[in-house]
JSON list of C-alpha atoms in Angstrom, two decimals:
[
{"chain": "O", "resi": 9, "resn": "MET", "atom": "CA", "xyz": [12.44, 28.87, 7.29]},
{"chain": "O", "resi": 10, "resn": "ASN", "atom": "CA", "xyz": [16.00, 28.70, 6.09]},
{"chain": "O", "resi": 11, "resn": "THR", "atom": "CA", "xyz": [16.74, 24.96, 6.14]},
{"chain": "O", "resi": 12, "resn": "ASN", "atom": "CA", "xyz": [20.47, 25.69, 6.24]},
{"chain": "O", "resi": 13, "resn": "SER", "atom": "CA", "xyz": [20.00, 26.62, 9.90]},
{"chain": "O", "resi": 14, "resn": "LEU", "atom": "CA", "xyz": [18.98, 23.06, 10.70]},
{"chain": "O", "resi": 15, "resn": "PRO", "atom": "CA", "xyz": [21.84, 20.85, 11.93]},
{"chain": "O", "resi": 16, "resn": "ASP", "atom": "CA", "xyz": [23.21, 18.17, 9.66]},
{"chain": "O", "resi": 17, "resn": "ASN", "atom": "CA", "xyz": [22.54, 14.59, 10.72]},
{"chain": "O", "resi": 18, "resn": "PRO", "atom": "CA", "xyz": [25.35, 12.20, 9.72]},
{"chain": "O", "resi": 19, "resn": "TYR", "atom": "CA", "xyz": [23.19, 9.23, 10.71]},
{"chain": "O", "resi": 20, "resn": "LEU", "atom": "CA", "xyz": [21.92, 7.67, 7.47]},
{"chain": "O", "resi": 21, "resn": "LEU", "atom": "CA", "xyz": [19.05, 5.19, 7.61]},
{"chain": "O", "resi": 22, "resn": "LEU", "atom": "CA", "xyz": [19.42, 2.49, 4.96]},
{"chain": "O", "resi": 23, "resn": "THR", "atom": "CA", "xyz": [16.53, 0.26, 6.06]},
{"chain": "O", "resi": 24, "resn": "PRO", "atom": "CA", "xyz": [13.52, -0.38, 3.77]},
{"chain": "O", "resi": 25, "resn": "GLY", "atom": "CA", "xyz": [11.72, 2.05, 6.05]},
{"chain": "O", "resi": 26, "resn": "PRO", "atom": "CA", "xyz": [11.72, 4.38, 7.79]},
{"chain": "O", "resi": 27, "resn": "LEU", "atom": "CA", "xyz": [14.31, 6.32, 5.83]},
{"chain": "O", "resi": 28, "resn": "SER", "atom": "CA", "xyz": [16.23, 9.49, 6.65]},
{"chain": "O", "resi": 29, "resn": "THR", "atom": "CA", "xyz": [14.08, 12.58, 6.22]},
{"chain": "O", "resi": 30, "resn": "THR", "atom": "CA", "xyz": [15.28, 15.70, 4.42]},
{"chain": "O", "resi": 31, "resn": "LYS", "atom": "CA", "xyz": [15.71, 19.09, 6.03]},
{"chain": "O", "resi": 32, "resn": "THR", "atom": "CA", "xyz": [12.66, 20.39, 4.17]},
{"chain": "O", "resi": 33, "resn": "VAL", "atom": "CA", "xyz": [10.52, 17.62, 5.71]},
{"chain": "O", "resi": 34, "resn": "LYS", "atom": "CA", "xyz": [11.88, 18.38, 9.17]},
{"chain": "O", "resi": 35, "resn": "ALA", "atom": "CA", "xyz": [11.27, 22.12, 8.68]},
{"chain": "O", "resi": 36, "resn": "ALA", "atom": "CA", "xyz": [7.64, 21.53, 7.71]},
{"chain": "O", "resi": 37, "resn": "MET", "atom": "CA", "xyz": [7.07, 19.72, 11.01]},
{"chain": "O", "resi": 38, "resn": "LEU", "atom": "CA", "xyz": [8.41, 22.57, 13.16]},
{"chain": "O", "resi": 39, "resn": "ARG", "atom": "CA", "xyz": [5.19, 24.56, 12.88]},
{"chain": "O", "resi": 40, "resn": "ASP", "atom": "CA", "xyz": [2.05, 23.84, 14.88]},
{"chain": "O", "resi": 41, "resn": "TRP", "atom": "CA", "xyz": [-1.24, 23.49, 13.02]},
{"chain": "O", "resi": 42, "resn": "CYS", "atom": "CA", "xyz": [-4.89, 23.32, 14.06]},
{"chain": "O", "resi": 43, "resn": "THR", "atom": "CA", "xyz": [-6.78, 20.53, 12.34]},
{"chain": "O", "resi": 44, "resn": "TRP", "atom": "CA", "xyz": [-9.93, 22.65, 12.27]},
{"chain": "O", "resi": 45, "resn": "ASP", "atom": "CA", "xyz": [-8.39, 25.52, 10.29]},
{"chain": "O", "resi": 46, "resn": "ASP", "atom": "CA", "xyz": [-8.86, 25.89, 6.56]},
{"chain": "O", "resi": 47, "resn": "ASP", "atom": "CA", "xyz": [-5.13, 26.31, 5.89]},
{"chain": "O", "resi": 48, "resn": "TYR", "atom": "CA", "xyz": [-4.43, 22.94, 7.48]},
{"chain": "O", "resi": 49, "resn": "LYS", "atom": "CA", "xyz": [-7.30, 21.28, 5.59]},
{"chain": "O", "resi": 50, "resn": "THR", "atom": "CA", "xyz": [-5.86, 22.73, 2.37]},
{"chain": "O", "resi": 51, "resn": "ILE", "atom": "CA", "xyz": [-2.47, 21.16, 3.08]},
{"chain": "O", "resi": 52, "resn": "VAL", "atom": "CA", "xyz": [-4.07, 17.78, 3.80]},
{"chain": "O", "resi": 53, "resn": "GLN", "atom": "CA", "xyz": [-6.02, 17.91, 0.54]},
{"chain": "O", "resi": 54, "resn": "GLN", "atom": "CA", "xyz": [-2.88, 18.87, -1.38]},
{"chain": "O", "resi": 55, "resn": "VAL", "atom": "CA", "xyz": [-1.00, 15.90, 0.10]},
{"chain": "O", "resi": 56, "resn": "ARG", "atom": "CA", "xyz": [-3.87, 13.56, -0.81]},
{"chain": "O", "resi": 57, "resn": "ASP", "atom": "CA", "xyz": [-3.98, 14.86, -4.38]},
{"chain": "O", "resi": 58, "resn": "LYS", "atom": "CA", "xyz": [-0.20, 14.60, -4.81]},
{"chain": "O", "resi": 59, "resn": "LEU", "atom": "CA", "xyz": [-0.17, 10.99, -3.61]},
{"chain": "O", "resi": 60, "resn": "VAL", "atom": "CA", "xyz": [-2.89, 10.06, -6.09]},
{"chain": "O", "resi": 61, "resn": "ASN", "atom": "CA", "xyz": [-0.98, 11.86, -8.86]},
{"chain": "O", "resi": 62, "resn": "LEU", "atom": "CA", "xyz": [2.12, 9.88, -7.87]},
{"chain": "O", "resi": 63, "resn": "ALA", "atom": "CA", "xyz": [0.16, 6.65, -8.24]},
{"chain": "O", "resi": 64, "resn": "THR", "atom": "CA", "xyz": [-1.67, 7.21, -11.53]},
{"chain": "O", "resi": 65, "resn": "ASP", "atom": "CA", "xyz": [-2.64, 9.62, -14.29]},
{"chain": "O", "resi": 66, "resn": "LYS", "atom": "CA", "xyz": [-6.28, 8.47, -13.95]},
{"chain": "O", "resi": 67, "resn": "THR", "atom": "CA", "xyz": [-6.78, 10.58, -10.85]},
{"chain": "O", "resi": 68, "resn": "ASP", "atom": "CA", "xyz": [-10.56, 10.70, -11.17]},
{"chain": "O", "resi": 69, "resn": "ARG", "atom": "CA", "xyz": [-10.78, 6.96, -10.44]},
{"chain": "O", "resi": 70, "resn": "TYR", "atom": "CA", "xyz": [-8.87, 6.99, -7.14]},
{"chain": "O", "resi": 71, "resn": "THR", "atom": "CA", "xyz": [-8.76, 8.82, -3.85]},
{"chain": "O", "resi": 72, "resn": "CYS", "atom": "CA", "xyz": [-6.34, 8.79, -0.91]},
{"chain": "O", "resi": 73, "resn": "VAL", "atom": "CA", "xyz": [-7.03, 8.09, 2.77]},
{"chain": "O", "resi": 74, "resn": "LEU", "atom": "CA", "xyz": [-4.40, 9.41, 5.19]},
{"chain": "O", "resi": 75, "resn": "MET", "atom": "CA", "xyz": [-3.96, 7.62, 8.50]},
{"chain": "O", "resi": 76, "resn": "GLN", "atom": "CA", "xyz": [-1.72, 7.62, 11.55]},
{"chain": "O", "resi": 77, "resn": "GLY", "atom": "CA", "xyz": [-0.20, 4.23, 12.18]},
{"chain": "O", "resi": 78, "resn": "SER", "atom": "CA", "xyz": [2.22, 1.61, 10.98]},
{"chain": "O", "resi": 79, "resn": "GLY", "atom": "CA", "xyz": [2.36, -0.04, 7.58]},
{"chain": "O", "resi": 80, "resn": "THR", "atom": "CA", "xyz": [0.61, -3.09, 8.99]},
{"chain": "O", "resi": 81, "resn": "PHE", "atom": "CA", "xyz": [-2.14, -0.80, 10.26]},
{"chain": "O", "resi": 82, "resn": "SER", "atom": "CA", "xyz": [-2.76, 0.42, 6.71]},
{"chain": "O", "resi": 83, "resn": "VAL", "atom": "CA", "xyz": [-2.86, -3.12, 5.32]},
{"chain": "O", "resi": 84, "resn": "GLU", "atom": "CA", "xyz": [-5.20, -4.25, 8.10]},
{"chain": "O", "resi": 85, "resn": "SER", "atom": "CA", "xyz": [-7.52, -1.30, 7.46]},
{"chain": "O", "resi": 86, "resn": "ILE", "atom": "CA", "xyz": [-7.93, -2.38, 3.84]},
{"chain": "O", "resi": 87, "resn": "ILE", "atom": "CA", "xyz": [-8.35, -6.11, 4.53]},
{"chain": "O", "resi": 88, "resn": "GLY", "atom": "CA", "xyz": [-10.79, -5.42, 7.35]},
{"chain": "O", "resi": 89, "resn": "THR", "atom": "CA", "xyz": [-13.02, -3.04, 5.40]},
{"chain": "O", "resi": 90, "resn": "VAL", "atom": "CA", "xyz": [-13.12, -4.16, 1.76]},
{"chain": "O", "resi": 91, "resn": "VAL", "atom": "CA", "xyz": [-13.63, -7.91, 2.10]},
{"chain": "O", "resi": 92, "resn": "PRO", "atom": "CA", "xyz": [-17.35, -8.41, 2.87]},
{"chain": "O", "resi": 93, "resn": "GLU", "atom": "CA", "xyz": [-18.85, -11.04, 5.18]},
{"chain": "O", "resi": 94, "resn": "ASN", "atom": "CA", "xyz": [-19.64, -13.24, 2.20]},
{"chain": "O", "resi": 95, "resn": "GLY", "atom": "CA", "xyz": [-16.22, -12.64, 0.62]},
{"chain": "O", "resi": 96, "resn": "LYS", "atom": "CA", "xyz": [-13.09, -14.78, 0.49]},
{"chain": "O", "resi": 97, "resn": "LEU", "atom": "CA", "xyz": [-9.48, -13.66, 0.28]},
{"chain": "O", "resi": 98, "resn": "LEU", "atom": "CA", "xyz": [-6.66, -15.31, -1.66]},
{"chain": "O", "resi": 99, "resn": "VAL", "atom": "CA", "xyz": [-3.17, -14.24, -0.55]},
{"chain": "O", "resi": 100, "resn": "LEU", "atom": "CA", "xyz": [0.06, -14.87, -2.48]},
{"chain": "O", "resi": 101, "resn": "PRO", "atom": "CA", "xyz": [2.75, -14.82, 0.23]},
{"chain": "O", "resi": 102, "resn": "ASN", "atom": "CA", "xyz": [6.47, -15.30, -0.32]},
{"chain": "O", "resi": 103, "resn": "GLY", "atom": "CA", "xyz": [7.82, -13.70, 2.83]},
{"chain": "O", "resi": 104, "resn": "ALA", "atom": "CA", "xyz": [6.92, -12.41, 6.28]},
{"chain": "O", "resi": 105, "resn": "TYR", "atom": "CA", "xyz": [4.69, -9.56, 5.10]},
{"chain": "O", "resi": 106, "resn": "GLY", "atom": "CA", "xyz": [2.62, -11.79, 2.86]},
{"chain": "O", "resi": 107, "resn": "ASP", "atom": "CA", "xyz": [2.29, -14.18, 5.80]},
{"chain": "O", "resi": 108, "resn": "ARG", "atom": "CA", "xyz": [1.12, -11.25, 7.91]},
{"chain": "O", "resi": 109, "resn": "ILE", "atom": "CA", "xyz": [-1.76, -10.56, 5.52]},
{"chain": "O", "resi": 110, "resn": "VAL", "atom": "CA", "xyz": [-2.88, -14.16, 6.02]},
{"chain": "O", "resi": 111, "resn": "GLN", "atom": "CA", "xyz": [-2.61, -13.70, 9.78]},
{"chain": "O", "resi": 112, "resn": "ILE", "atom": "CA", "xyz": [-4.63, -10.47, 9.64]},
{"chain": "O", "resi": 113, "resn": "ALA", "atom": "CA", "xyz": [-7.41, -12.17, 7.69]},
{"chain": "O", "resi": 114, "resn": "LYS", "atom": "CA", "xyz": [-7.53, -15.11, 10.10]},
{"chain": "O", "resi": 115, "resn": "THR", "atom": "CA", "xyz": [-7.61, -12.77, 13.11]},
{"chain": "O", "resi": 116, "resn": "LEU", "atom": "CA", "xyz": [-10.50, -10.85, 11.57]},
{"chain": "O", "resi": 117, "resn": "LYS", "atom": "CA", "xyz": [-12.24, -14.16, 10.81]},
{"chain": "O", "resi": 118, "resn": "ILE", "atom": "CA", "xyz": [-12.21, -13.48, 7.08]},
{"chain": "O", "resi": 119, "resn": "PRO", "atom": "CA", "xyz": [-12.27, -16.65, 4.96]},
{"chain": "O", "resi": 120, "resn": "VAL", "atom": "CA", "xyz": [-8.77, -16.90, 3.51]},
{"chain": "O", "resi": 121, "resn": "VAL", "atom": "CA", "xyz": [-6.70, -19.27, 1.38]},
{"chain": "O", "resi": 122, "resn": "PHE", "atom": "CA", "xyz": [-3.11, -18.77, 0.29]},
{"chain": "O", "resi": 123, "resn": "ASN", "atom": "CA", "xyz": [-0.66, -19.92, -2.36]},
{"chain": "O", "resi": 124, "resn": "ASP", "atom": "CA", "xyz": [2.71, -19.81, -0.59]},
{"chain": "O", "resi": 125, "resn": "SER", "atom": "CA", "xyz": [5.62, -19.87, -3.04]},
{"chain": "O", "resi": 126, "resn": "GLY", "atom": "CA", "xyz": [8.33, -19.79, -0.37]},
{"chain": "O", "resi": 127, "resn": "GLU", "atom": "CA", "xyz": [10.92, -17.08, 0.14]},
{"chain": "O", "resi": 128, "resn": "LEU", "atom": "CA", "xyz": [12.98, -17.80, -2.98]},
{"chain": "O", "resi": 129, "resn": "ASP", "atom": "CA", "xyz": [10.35, -17.68, -5.71]},
{"chain": "O", "resi": 130, "resn": "PRO", "atom": "CA", "xyz": [7.72, -15.23, -6.96]},
{"chain": "O", "resi": 131, "resn": "PRO", "atom": "CA", "xyz": [4.04, -16.18, -6.86]},
{"chain": "O", "resi": 132, "resn": "ASP", "atom": "CA", "xyz": [3.18, -19.09, -9.16]},
{"chain": "O", "resi": 133, "resn": "LEU", "atom": "CA", "xyz": [1.02, -17.53, -11.89]},
{"chain": "O", "resi": 134, "resn": "GLU", "atom": "CA", "xyz": [-0.22, -20.87, -13.20]},
{"chain": "O", "resi": 135, "resn": "LYS", "atom": "CA", "xyz": [-1.28, -21.87, -9.70]},
{"chain": "O", "resi": 136, "resn": "LEU", "atom": "CA", "xyz": [-3.04, -18.53, -9.30]},
{"chain": "O", "resi": 137, "resn": "GLU", "atom": "CA", "xyz": [-4.98, -19.17, -12.50]},
{"chain": "O", "resi": 138, "resn": "THR", "atom": "CA", "xyz": [-5.87, -22.70, -11.39]},
{"chain": "O", "resi": 139, "resn": "THR", "atom": "CA", "xyz": [-6.95, -21.56, -7.92]},
{"chain": "O", "resi": 140, "resn": "LEU", "atom": "CA", "xyz": [-9.25, -18.84, -9.25]},
{"chain": "O", "resi": 141, "resn": "LYS", "atom": "CA", "xyz": [-10.82, -21.28, -11.69]},
{"chain": "O", "resi": 142, "resn": "ALA", "atom": "CA", "xyz": [-11.36, -23.93, -9.01]},
{"chain": "O", "resi": 143, "resn": "ASP", "atom": "CA", "xyz": [-12.60, -21.70, -6.18]},
{"chain": "O", "resi": 144, "resn": "ARG", "atom": "CA", "xyz": [-15.33, -19.36, -7.40]},
{"chain": "O", "resi": 145, "resn": "ALA", "atom": "CA", "xyz": [-15.97, -18.17, -3.83]},
{"chain": "O", "resi": 146, "resn": "ILE", "atom": "CA", "xyz": [-12.76, -16.09, -3.91]},
{"chain": "O", "resi": 147, "resn": "THR", "atom": "CA", "xyz": [-13.62, -12.40, -4.23]},
{"chain": "O", "resi": 148, "resn": "HIS", "atom": "CA", "xyz": [-10.31, -10.65, -3.45]},
{"chain": "O", "resi": 149, "resn": "VAL", "atom": "CA", "xyz": [-6.63, -11.33, -4.15]},
{"chain": "O", "resi": 150, "resn": "ALA", "atom": "CA", "xyz": [-3.80, -9.73, -2.13]},
{"chain": "O", "resi": 151, "resn": "VAL", "atom": "CA", "xyz": [-0.05, -9.65, -2.71]},
{"chain": "O", "resi": 152, "resn": "VAL", "atom": "CA", "xyz": [2.97, -7.72, -1.44]},
{"chain": "O", "resi": 153, "resn": "HIS", "atom": "CA", "xyz": [4.69, -5.76, -4.23]},
{"chain": "O", "resi": 154, "resn": "SER", "atom": "CA", "xyz": [8.15, -5.50, -2.68]},
{"chain": "O", "resi": 155, "resn": "GLU", "atom": "CA", "xyz": [8.52, -8.26, -0.08]},
{"chain": "O", "resi": 156, "resn": "THR", "atom": "CA", "xyz": [10.79, -6.42, 2.33]},
{"chain": "O", "resi": 157, "resn": "THR", "atom": "CA", "xyz": [12.08, -9.49, 4.15]},
{"chain": "O", "resi": 158, "resn": "THR", "atom": "CA", "xyz": [13.67, -10.96, 1.00]},
{"chain": "O", "resi": 159, "resn": "GLY", "atom": "CA", "xyz": [13.92, -8.03, -1.43]},
{"chain": "O", "resi": 160, "resn": "MET", "atom": "CA", "xyz": [11.65, -9.88, -3.86]},
{"chain": "O", "resi": 161, "resn": "LEU", "atom": "CA", "xyz": [9.81, -7.62, -6.32]},
{"chain": "O", "resi": 162, "resn": "ASN", "atom": "CA", "xyz": [6.66, -9.49, -7.23]},
{"chain": "O", "resi": 163, "resn": "PRO", "atom": "CA", "xyz": [5.12, -9.34, -10.74]},
{"chain": "O", "resi": 164, "resn": "ILE", "atom": "CA", "xyz": [2.02, -7.32, -9.91]},
{"chain": "O", "resi": 165, "resn": "ALA", "atom": "CA", "xyz": [1.32, -6.48, -13.58]},
{"chain": "O", "resi": 166, "resn": "GLU", "atom": "CA", "xyz": [1.01, -10.16, -14.53]},
{"chain": "O", "resi": 167, "resn": "ILE", "atom": "CA", "xyz": [-0.90, -10.97, -11.33]},
{"chain": "O", "resi": 168, "resn": "GLY", "atom": "CA", "xyz": [-3.32, -8.10, -11.93]},
{"chain": "O", "resi": 169, "resn": "LYS", "atom": "CA", "xyz": [-4.16, -9.33, -15.43]},
{"chain": "O", "resi": 170, "resn": "ILE", "atom": "CA", "xyz": [-5.07, -12.78, -14.12]},
{"chain": "O", "resi": 171, "resn": "VAL", "atom": "CA", "xyz": [-7.06, -11.36, -11.20]},
{"chain": "O", "resi": 172, "resn": "LYS", "atom": "CA", "xyz": [-9.10, -9.09, -13.47]},
{"chain": "O", "resi": 173, "resn": "ARG", "atom": "CA", "xyz": [-9.63, -11.82, -16.05]},
{"chain": "O", "resi": 174, "resn": "HIS", "atom": "CA", "xyz": [-11.50, -13.65, -13.30]},
{"chain": "O", "resi": 175, "resn": "GLY", "atom": "CA", "xyz": [-13.35, -10.55, -12.14]},
{"chain": "O", "resi": 176, "resn": "LYS", "atom": "CA", "xyz": [-11.75, -10.30, -8.68]},
{"chain": "O", "resi": 177, "resn": "ILE", "atom": "CA", "xyz": [-10.71, -7.33, -6.54]},
{"chain": "O", "resi": 178, "resn": "PHE", "atom": "CA", "xyz": [-6.94, -6.73, -6.49]},
{"chain": "O", "resi": 179, "resn": "ILE", "atom": "CA", "xyz": [-5.20, -5.54, -3.29]},
{"chain": "O", "resi": 180, "resn": "VAL", "atom": "CA", "xyz": [-1.49, -4.62, -3.23]},
{"chain": "O", "resi": 181, "resn": "ASP", "atom": "CA", "xyz": [0.75, -3.94, -0.25]},
{"chain": "O", "resi": 182, "resn": "ALA", "atom": "CA", "xyz": [3.28, -1.43, -1.63]},
{"chain": "O", "resi": 183, "resn": "MET", "atom": "CA", "xyz": [4.76, -0.30, 1.67]},
{"chain": "O", "resi": 184, "resn": "SER", "atom": "CA", "xyz": [8.41, -0.30, 0.64]},
{"chain": "O", "resi": 185, "resn": "SER", "atom": "CA", "xyz": [7.94, 0.36, -3.09]},
{"chain": "O", "resi": 186, "resn": "PHE", "atom": "CA", "xyz": [5.41, 3.19, -3.42]},
{"chain": "O", "resi": 187, "resn": "GLY", "atom": "CA", "xyz": [7.21, 6.39, -4.37]},
{"chain": "O", "resi": 188, "resn": "GLY", "atom": "CA", "xyz": [10.42, 4.56, -5.18]},
{"chain": "O", "resi": 189, "resn": "ILE", "atom": "CA", "xyz": [9.35, 2.34, -8.07]},
{"chain": "O", "resi": 190, "resn": "PRO", "atom": "CA", "xyz": [7.34, 4.02, -10.87]},
{"chain": "O", "resi": 191, "resn": "MET", "atom": "CA", "xyz": [3.87, 2.55, -11.22]},
{"chain": "O", "resi": 192, "resn": "ASP", "atom": "CA", "xyz": [0.44, 3.36, -12.58]},
{"chain": "O", "resi": 193, "resn": "ILE", "atom": "CA", "xyz": [-2.07, 1.63, -10.33]},
{"chain": "O", "resi": 194, "resn": "GLU", "atom": "CA", "xyz": [-4.85, 2.05, -12.90]},
{"chain": "O", "resi": 195, "resn": "ALA", "atom": "CA", "xyz": [-2.80, 0.37, -15.62]},
{"chain": "O", "resi": 196, "resn": "LEU", "atom": "CA", "xyz": [-1.86, -2.36, -13.13]},
{"chain": "O", "resi": 197, "resn": "ALA", "atom": "CA", "xyz": [-5.58, -2.99, -12.40]},
{"chain": "O", "resi": 198, "resn": "ILE", "atom": "CA", "xyz": [-5.08, -2.34, -8.68]},
{"chain": "O", "resi": 199, "resn": "ASP", "atom": "CA", "xyz": [-8.25, -1.61, -6.73]},
{"chain": "O", "resi": 200, "resn": "PHE", "atom": "CA", "xyz": [-6.66, -0.93, -3.33]},
{"chain": "O", "resi": 201, "resn": "ILE", "atom": "CA", "xyz": [-3.03, -0.13, -2.56]},
{"chain": "O", "resi": 202, "resn": "SER", "atom": "CA", "xyz": [-1.42, 0.56, 0.81]},
{"chain": "O", "resi": 203, "resn": "ALA", "atom": "CA", "xyz": [1.64, 2.78, 1.11]},
{"chain": "O", "resi": 204, "resn": "ALA", "atom": "CA", "xyz": [3.91, 4.05, 3.89]},
{"chain": "O", "resi": 205, "resn": "ARG", "atom": "CA", "xyz": [5.16, 7.60, 3.63]},
{"chain": "O", "resi": 206, "resn": "THR", "atom": "CA", "xyz": [8.07, 6.52, 5.85]},
{"chain": "O", "resi": 207, "resn": "SER", "atom": "CA", "xyz": [9.67, 4.31, 3.22]},
{"chain": "O", "resi": 208, "resn": "ALA", "atom": "CA", "xyz": [10.54, 5.26, -0.35]},
{"chain": "O", "resi": 209, "resn": "SER", "atom": "CA", "xyz": [8.50, 8.48, -0.05]},
{"chain": "O", "resi": 210, "resn": "ARG", "atom": "CA", "xyz": [10.83, 9.56, 2.79]},
{"chain": "O", "resi": 211, "resn": "GLY", "atom": "CA", "xyz": [8.13, 11.09, 4.96]},
{"chain": "O", "resi": 212, "resn": "SER", "atom": "CA", "xyz": [7.97, 11.16, 8.74]},
{"chain": "O", "resi": 213, "resn": "PRO", "atom": "CA", "xyz": [7.38, 7.92, 10.68]},
{"chain": "O", "resi": 214, "resn": "GLY", "atom": "CA", "xyz": [3.89, 7.10, 11.86]},
{"chain": "O", "resi": 215, "resn": "SER", "atom": "CA", "xyz": [1.98, 8.13, 8.76]},
{"chain": "O", "resi": 216, "resn": "VAL", "atom": "CA", "xyz": [0.49, 5.79, 6.17]},
{"chain": "O", "resi": 217, "resn": "SER", "atom": "CA", "xyz": [-1.99, 6.00, 3.33]},
{"chain": "O", "resi": 218, "resn": "SER", "atom": "CA", "xyz": [-4.27, 3.80, 1.32]},
{"chain": "O", "resi": 219, "resn": "LEU", "atom": "CA", "xyz": [-5.42, 4.55, -2.21]},
{"chain": "O", "resi": 220, "resn": "PRO", "atom": "CA", "xyz": [-8.76, 2.96, -3.05]},
{"chain": "O", "resi": 221, "resn": "THR", "atom": "CA", "xyz": [-10.84, 3.23, -6.18]},
{"chain": "O", "resi": 222, "resn": "ARG", "atom": "CA", "xyz": [-13.71, 5.66, -5.78]},
{"chain": "O", "resi": 223, "resn": "SER", "atom": "CA", "xyz": [-16.19, 3.00, -6.87]}
]
């Protein structure tokens, strides 16, 4: 399709997500596909592979799960599936989306504690270290990379080092940063990352992905 035939849209979305989609994205959605056909399955696999390649060079260690839903849906899918019954989650909130992870865990009856640093400060790394030393029952640590409500970019590299030093699983909500801020999730020691293709990746609304380690 010649994308020049598509009308221009002067309406520019400047929210953290969803963002304005390009004409090439719109054109790709004008064709109907059957989910049973091999050509459609090939496209899905290509999208999965490209998202993993966007996240890390160590593509053999990670895979990508595509889902229909909101960003919160993606985060909830990770929290609800990777924290076992005998697990315990530590959350490092400093805004509404970090608070939402705590709420999700409580709703799912997952044991959860949190180190709230308020909306003006990044997570307290010394407090994180102290908490992990004091509470050996903690198995997973979750943090929002780009806290959309405040614009805070949290230090996931430093957090990941502490988490791995204590042998814990590291979960990152990268809804509004994935695709917009360069990162290597393997180098950052991230085990599970959630991403919205409606934000910095500039995909269509209603589609999200999670990138877990294969192990």
